[in-house]
mmCIF file of C-alpha atoms and ligand atoms in Angstrom:
data_model
loop_
_atom_site.group_PDB
_atom_site.id
_atom_site.type_symbol
_atom_site.label_atom_id
_atom_site.label_comp_id
_atom_site.label_asym_id
_atom_site.label_seq_id
_atom_site.Cartn_x
_atom_site.Cartn_y
_atom_site.Cartn_z
ATOM 1 C CA MET A 235 -10.457 -7.287 4.291
ATOM 2 C CA LEU A 236 -12.973 -4.390 3.929
ATOM 3 C CA VAL A 237 -10.509 -1.430 3.901
ATOM 4 C CA PHE A 238 -8.026 -3.784 1.415
ATOM 5 C CA VAL A 239 -10.635 -4.774 -1.040
ATOM 6 C CA LEU A 240 -11.830 -0.968 -1.122
ATOM 7 C CA GLY A 241 -7.884 -0.150 -1.613
ATOM 8 C CA LEU A 242 -8.230 -2.460 -4.692
ATOM 9 C CA LEU A 243 -10.978 -0.401 -6.637
ATOM 10 C CA VAL A 244 -9.767 3.100 -5.822
ATOM 11 C CA GLY A 245 -6.398 1.229 -6.914
ATOM 12 C CA SER A 246 -8.373 0.728 -10.079
ATOM 13 C CA PHE A 247 -9.472 4.684 -10.686
ATOM 14 C CA LEU A 248 -6.149 5.454 -9.334
ATOM 15 C CA ASN A 249 -4.793 3.258 -12.969
ATOM 16 C CA VAL A 250 -7.654 5.594 -14.987
ATOM 17 C CA CYS A 251 -5.519 8.236 -13.552
ATOM 18 C CA ILE A 252 -1.791 7.461 -14.079
ATOM 19 C CA CYS A 253 -3.115 6.424 -17.887
ATOM 20 C CA ARG A 254 -5.114 9.726 -18.912
ATOM 21 C CA LEU A 255 -4.179 12.203 -16.624
ATOM 22 C CA PRO A 256 -0.794 12.993 -18.367
ATOM 23 C CA ARG A 257 -3.285 12.798 -22.216
ATOM 24 C CA GLY A 258 -4.783 15.485 -20.962
ATOM 25 C CA GLU A 259 -7.782 13.262 -20.768
ATOM 26 C CA SER A 260 -10.720 13.027 -18.603
ATOM 27 C CA ILE A 261 -11.134 10.253 -15.889
ATOM 28 C CA VAL A 262 -14.919 10.266 -15.779
ATOM 29 C CA PHE A 263 -15.586 9.831 -19.364
ATOM 30 C CA PRO A 264 -15.176 7.808 -21.895
ATOM 31 C CA PRO A 265 -16.130 4.361 -19.794
ATOM 32 C CA SER A 266 -12.517 1.956 -19.870
ATOM 33 C CA LYS A 267 -11.687 0.797 -22.448
ATOM 34 C CA CYS A 268 -8.481 -1.514 -24.137
ATOM 35 C CA PRO A 269 -6.199 0.833 -25.750
ATOM 36 C CA SER A 270 -4.762 -1.953 -28.011
ATOM 37 C CA CYS A 271 -8.429 -2.561 -30.256
ATOM 38 C CA GLY A 272 -10.700 -0.070 -28.368
ATOM 39 C CA ARG A 273 -13.391 -2.067 -27.115
ATOM 40 C CA ARG A 274 -14.596 -1.311 -24.716
ATOM 41 C CA LEU A 275 -14.611 -3.156 -21.470
ATOM 42 C CA ARG A 276 -17.006 -4.991 -19.060
ATOM 43 C CA ALA A 277 -18.480 -5.099 -15.626
ATOM 44 C CA ALA A 278 -16.153 -7.973 -15.523
ATOM 45 C CA GLU A 279 -12.931 -7.012 -16.770
ATOM 46 C CA LEU A 280 -13.178 -4.337 -14.390
ATOM 47 C CA VAL A 281 -13.102 -6.076 -11.354
ATOM 48 C CA PRO A 282 -9.545 -5.345 -9.819
ATOM 49 C CA VAL A 283 -6.286 -7.638 -9.913
ATOM 50 C CA ILE A 284 -8.439 -11.040 -10.700
ATOM 51 C CA SER A 285 -9.071 -10.129 -13.860
ATOM 52 C CA TRP A 286 -5.788 -9.489 -15.240
ATOM 53 C CA LEU A 287 -5.088 -12.951 -13.562
ATOM 54 C CA TRP A 288 -8.204 -14.455 -15.544
ATOM 55 C CA GLN A 289 -6.983 -12.918 -18.747
ATOM 56 C CA ARG A 290 -3.601 -13.823 -17.883
ATOM 57 C CA GLY A 291 -3.354 -10.406 -18.760
ATOM 58 C CA ASN A 292 -4.244 -10.143 -21.994
ATOM 59 C CA CYS A 293 -6.953 -8.093 -23.907
ATOM 60 C CA ARG A 294 -9.896 -10.595 -24.106
ATOM 61 C CA GLY A 295 -11.149 -9.137 -27.051
ATOM 62 C CA CYS A 296 -7.278 -8.336 -29.483
ATOM 63 C CA ALA A 297 -5.074 -10.585 -27.156
ATOM 64 C CA ALA A 298 -2.894 -7.221 -26.974
ATOM 65 C CA PRO A 299 -0.888 -8.270 -23.572
ATOM 66 C CA VAL A 300 -2.242 -5.729 -20.272
ATOM 67 C CA SER A 301 -0.317 -3.922 -18.367
ATOM 68 C CA TRP A 302 1.403 -5.502 -15.128
ATOM 69 C CA ARG A 303 1.287 -2.315 -13.975
ATOM 70 C CA TYR A 304 -2.896 -2.268 -13.585
ATOM 71 C CA PRO A 305 -2.740 -5.529 -10.768
ATOM 72 C CA LEU A 306 0.252 -3.856 -9.056
ATOM 73 C CA VAL A 307 -1.203 -0.178 -8.978
ATOM 74 C CA GLU A 308 -4.203 -1.615 -7.226
ATOM 75 C CA LEU A 309 -2.601 -4.007 -4.572
ATOM 76 C CA LEU A 310 0.270 -2.096 -3.886
ATOM 77 C CA THR A 311 -2.928 0.462 -2.458
ATOM 78 C CA GLY A 312 -5.193 -1.928 -0.666
ATOM 79 C CA ILE A 313 -1.594 -2.675 0.851
ATOM 80 C CA VAL A 314 -1.346 1.115 1.599
ATOM 81 C CA PHE A 315 -4.503 1.114 2.616
ATOM 82 C CA LEU A 316 -4.600 -2.135 5.307
ATOM 83 C CA LEU A 317 -1.647 -0.387 6.203
ATOM 84 C CA ILE A 318 -2.625 3.136 7.139
ATOM 85 C CA TRP A 319 -5.988 1.657 8.676
ATOM 86 C CA ARG A 320 -4.105 -1.047 11.013
ATOM 87 C CA GLN A 321 -2.197 2.435 12.139
ATOM 88 C CA LEU A 322 -4.855 4.932 12.756
ATOM 89 C CA GLY A 323 -7.885 3.390 12.715
ATOM 90 C CA LEU A 324 -10.797 3.745 10.378
ATOM 91 C CA THR A 325 -11.218 7.627 11.248
ATOM 92 C CA ALA A 326 -10.822 10.678 9.160
ATOM 93 C CA SER A 327 -7.209 10.637 10.208
ATOM 94 C CA PHE A 328 -7.396 7.929 8.154
ATOM 95 C CA ALA A 329 -8.876 9.110 5.503
ATOM 96 C CA THR A 330 -7.195 12.133 4.928
ATOM 97 C CA SER A 331 -4.177 9.822 4.685
ATOM 98 C CA ALA A 332 -5.836 7.279 2.556
ATOM 99 C CA ALA A 333 -6.750 9.703 -0.008
ATOM 100 C CA PHE A 334 -3.313 12.296 0.507
ATOM 101 C CA PHE A 335 -0.904 8.838 -0.539
ATOM 102 C CA ALA A 336 -4.006 7.133 -3.047
ATOM 103 C CA VAL A 337 -2.466 10.596 -4.712
ATOM 104 C CA VAL A 338 1.341 10.043 -4.595
ATOM 105 C CA ILE A 339 0.519 6.903 -6.003
ATOM 106 C CA ILE A 340 -0.484 8.268 -9.679
ATOM 107 C CA ILE A 341 2.371 10.820 -8.806
ATOM 108 C CA ALA A 342 4.858 8.386 -8.625
ATOM 109 C CA PHE A 343 3.641 6.176 -11.289
ATOM 110 C CA ILE A 344 3.196 8.360 -14.353
ATOM 111 C CA ASP A 345 6.496 10.280 -12.774
ATOM 112 C CA LEU A 346 7.952 6.712 -13.496
ATOM 113 C CA GLU A 347 6.028 6.389 -16.876
ATOM 114 C CA HIS A 348 6.964 9.636 -18.077
ATOM 115 C CA GLN A 349 9.496 11.371 -16.090
ATOM 116 C CA LEU A 350 7.371 14.561 -15.148
ATOM 117 C CA ILE A 351 5.601 15.490 -12.230
ATOM 118 C CA PRO A 352 1.958 17.097 -13.328
ATOM 119 C CA ASN A 353 1.613 20.458 -11.134
ATOM 120 C CA ARG A 354 -1.405 20.091 -10.594
ATOM 121 C CA LEU A 355 -1.424 17.013 -8.515
ATOM 122 C CA VAL A 356 1.119 18.709 -6.577
ATOM 123 C CA VAL A 357 -0.980 21.369 -5.707
ATOM 124 C CA LEU A 358 -3.939 18.488 -5.563
ATOM 125 C CA LEU A 359 -1.417 17.092 -2.958
ATOM 126 C CA SER A 360 -0.810 20.005 -1.401
ATOM 127 C CA GLY A 361 -4.873 20.654 -0.723
ATOM 128 C CA VAL A 362 -4.964 17.103 0.719
ATOM 129 C CA ALA A 363 -2.068 17.929 2.850
ATOM 130 C CA VAL A 364 -3.781 21.356 4.749
ATOM 131 C CA VAL A 365 -6.388 20.233 5.302
ATOM 132 C CA ARG A 366 -5.358 16.809 7.254
ATOM 133 C CA GLN A 367 -3.329 19.223 8.760
ATOM 134 C CA ILE A 368 -6.020 22.168 9.633
ATOM 135 C CA PHE A 369 -8.797 19.553 10.955
ATOM 136 C CA TRP A 370 -6.689 16.419 11.723
ATOM 137 C CA PRO A 371 -2.998 16.811 12.985
ATOM 138 C CA GLU A 372 0.003 13.780 13.740
ATOM 139 C CA VAL A 373 2.109 16.618 13.492
ATOM 140 C CA PRO A 374 2.790 20.346 14.952
ATOM 141 C CA LEU A 375 2.323 23.275 13.055
ATOM 142 C CA GLY A 376 5.337 24.054 12.596
ATOM 143 C CA SER A 377 7.108 21.041 12.593
ATOM 144 C CA ALA A 378 4.582 20.488 9.667
ATOM 145 C CA VAL A 379 5.774 23.846 7.796
ATOM 146 C CA TRP A 380 9.410 22.845 9.169
ATOM 147 C CA GLY A 381 9.410 19.750 6.716
ATOM 148 C CA ALA A 382 8.058 21.376 3.556
ATOM 149 C CA LEU A 383 10.493 23.898 3.886
ATOM 150 C CA ALA A 384 13.913 22.129 4.689
ATOM 151 C CA GLY A 385 13.110 19.214 2.496
ATOM 152 C CA SER A 386 12.231 21.600 -0.786
ATOM 153 C CA LEU A 387 14.783 23.508 -0.100
ATOM 154 C CA LEU A 388 17.003 20.750 0.671
ATOM 155 C CA LEU A 389 16.236 18.723 -3.251
ATOM 156 C CA LEU A 390 16.424 22.603 -4.818
ATOM 157 C CA ALA A 391 20.107 23.177 -3.458
ATOM 158 C CA LEU A 392 20.661 19.877 -4.879
ATOM 159 C CA ALA A 393 18.622 20.429 -8.326
ATOM 160 C CA VAL A 394 21.569 23.842 -8.854
ATOM 161 C CA VAL A 395 24.252 21.525 -7.829
ATOM 162 C CA THR A 396 23.802 19.096 -9.907
ATOM 163 C CA LYS A 397 22.399 21.263 -12.651
ATOM 164 C CA GLY A 398 19.010 19.763 -13.358
ATOM 165 C CA GLY A 399 20.384 16.098 -12.052
ATOM 166 C CA MET A 400 16.651 16.567 -9.776
ATOM 167 C CA GLY A 401 14.381 17.879 -11.092
ATOM 168 C CA GLY A 402 12.000 20.908 -10.628
ATOM 169 C CA GLY A 403 9.673 18.146 -9.673
ATOM 170 C CA ASP A 404 10.999 16.314 -7.527
ATOM 171 C CA VAL A 405 10.783 20.100 -5.701
ATOM 172 C CA LYS A 406 8.379 20.835 -5.420
ATOM 173 C CA LEU A 407 6.691 17.970 -4.511
ATOM 174 C CA MET A 408 8.944 17.945 -1.505
ATOM 175 C CA LEU A 409 7.008 20.946 -0.490
ATOM 176 C CA PRO A 410 3.518 18.467 -0.157
ATOM 177 C CA LEU A 411 5.232 15.568 1.444
ATOM 178 C CA GLY A 412 7.431 17.698 3.653
ATOM 179 C CA PHE A 413 4.548 18.709 4.772
ATOM 180 C CA TYR A 414 3.380 15.464 5.824
ATOM 181 C CA SER A 415 5.341 14.012 6.859
ATOM 182 C CA GLY A 416 6.928 17.100 9.447
ATOM 183 C CA LEU A 417 10.740 18.234 10.392
ATOM 184 C CA PRO A 418 12.392 15.627 11.973
ATOM 185 C CA GLY A 419 9.739 12.901 9.177
ATOM 186 C CA THR A 420 11.518 14.773 6.685
ATOM 187 C CA LEU A 421 15.254 14.388 7.168
ATOM 188 C CA LEU A 422 14.544 10.218 7.331
ATOM 189 C CA LEU A 423 11.738 10.668 4.129
ATOM 190 C CA LEU A 424 14.960 11.678 2.367
ATOM 191 C CA LEU A 425 17.788 9.671 3.409
ATOM 192 C CA LEU A 426 15.727 7.025 2.853
ATOM 193 C CA ALA A 427 14.544 8.424 -0.627
ATOM 194 C CA PHE A 428 18.360 9.111 -1.790
ATOM 195 C CA ILE A 429 19.576 5.121 -0.368
ATOM 196 C CA SER A 430 16.937 3.183 -2.174
ATOM 197 C CA GLY A 431 17.402 5.423 -5.453
ATOM 198 C CA GLY A 432 21.586 5.453 -4.748
ATOM 199 C CA VAL A 433 21.103 1.749 -4.748
ATOM 200 C CA VAL A 434 18.138 0.690 -7.471
ATOM 201 C CA GLY A 435 19.906 3.188 -9.741
ATOM 202 C CA GLY A 436 23.582 1.543 -9.055
ATOM 203 C CA ALA A 437 21.638 -2.012 -9.654
ATOM 204 C CA LEU A 438 20.064 -0.351 -13.213
ATOM 205 C CA LEU A 439 23.503 1.476 -14.196
ATOM 206 C CA LEU A 440 26.229 -2.383 -13.108
ATOM 207 C CA LEU A 441 23.335 -3.983 -14.796
ATOM 208 C CA LYS A 442 23.051 -1.720 -17.971
ATOM 209 C CA ILE A 443 19.570 -1.372 -17.990
ATOM 210 C CA LYS A 444 20.009 2.127 -17.927
ATOM 211 C CA GLY A 445 23.160 3.615 -19.025
ATOM 212 C CA ARG A 446 25.556 6.624 -17.681
ATOM 213 C CA LYS A 447 23.239 9.254 -19.203
ATOM 214 C CA ASP A 448 19.386 7.903 -19.000
ATOM 215 C CA ALA A 449 17.790 9.978 -16.060
ATOM 216 C CA ILE A 450 16.230 8.059 -13.623
ATOM 217 C CA PRO A 451 13.023 9.529 -12.194
ATOM 218 C CA PHE A 452 13.246 10.408 -8.279
ATOM 219 C CA GLY A 453 10.096 10.973 -7.688
ATOM 220 C CA PRO A 454 8.841 7.266 -7.153
ATOM 221 C CA PHE A 455 11.762 7.316 -4.078
ATOM 222 C CA LEU A 456 10.450 9.875 -2.299
ATOM 223 C CA ALA A 457 6.915 8.703 -2.984
ATOM 224 C CA LEU A 458 7.985 5.013 -1.193
ATOM 225 C CA ALA A 459 10.464 7.222 1.200
ATOM 226 C CA ALA A 460 6.872 8.996 1.992
ATOM 227 C CA LEU A 461 5.554 5.998 3.003
ATOM 228 C CA VAL A 462 7.460 4.153 4.701
ATOM 229 C CA THR A 463 7.780 7.038 6.490
ATOM 230 C CA ALA A 464 4.079 7.936 7.256
ATOM 231 C CA LEU A 465 3.825 4.327 8.737
ATOM 232 C CA ALA A 466 7.076 2.969 10.789
ATOM 233 C CA GLY A 467 8.724 6.733 11.139
ATOM 234 C CA ARG A 468 8.951 7.044 14.601
ATOM 235 C CA GLN A 469 9.970 3.251 14.882
ATOM 236 C CA ILE A 470 13.104 3.840 13.279
ATOM 237 C CA LEU A 471 13.710 6.889 14.492
ATOM 238 C CA GLU A 472 14.108 5.349 17.810
ATOM 239 C CA TRP A 473 15.562 2.608 16.935
ATOM 240 C CA TYR A 474 18.399 4.571 15.091
ATOM 241 C CA LEU A 475 18.175 7.135 18.350
ATOM 242 C CA ASN A 476 19.168 4.999 21.040
HETATM 243 ZN ZN1 ZN B 771 -7.609 -5.283 -27.081
#
């Protein structure tokens, strides 16, 4: 329960990062404001999820709708923290894993909104992955290095073949994701990302929400696949091999 609440609070901070980082704004100052009317938010309006539900998704000052992304990111972070905790317990490995996926969530939602993956977030994510690998490794070093190389080279080849259908940001993002997941994990990760990306992309085309020319960001699918691989990769691979 405490881990879930911690995740909600961290998720609330991730929202600030998702909002401000693409605009080059500071994430510590100024305090949170309503983007429509600029009114500073009071403490009661900063309670994760509950404030949003209580205000029925509207700003108290100007009644402008507040994006569903806010409660979604908070809930998602809470659930992710809870699942990682169930797997790793309250350990240093949990802390680095939670930090890693917190950054992954920021990247996924920025990519979703702006179709871009900021380089410095990829650098930050790589830093977390390297620190984890040095002090609390979950996969052998060779496996991590091969995961990073195989994953990013595969996406690089796809980027070349599709002439930019796969973005350079995805290729770079794959380095820390592959390093974190290790080698068998990275292949599963890519497979899951292609399947989920294909299904969702196909559905968006069929429902005519997106046209054939529209870019659909791939980062969120890589992020989701990395999470599933981290939480259930071993079970999925064992099930598949049997
Ligand atoms: Zn407002």
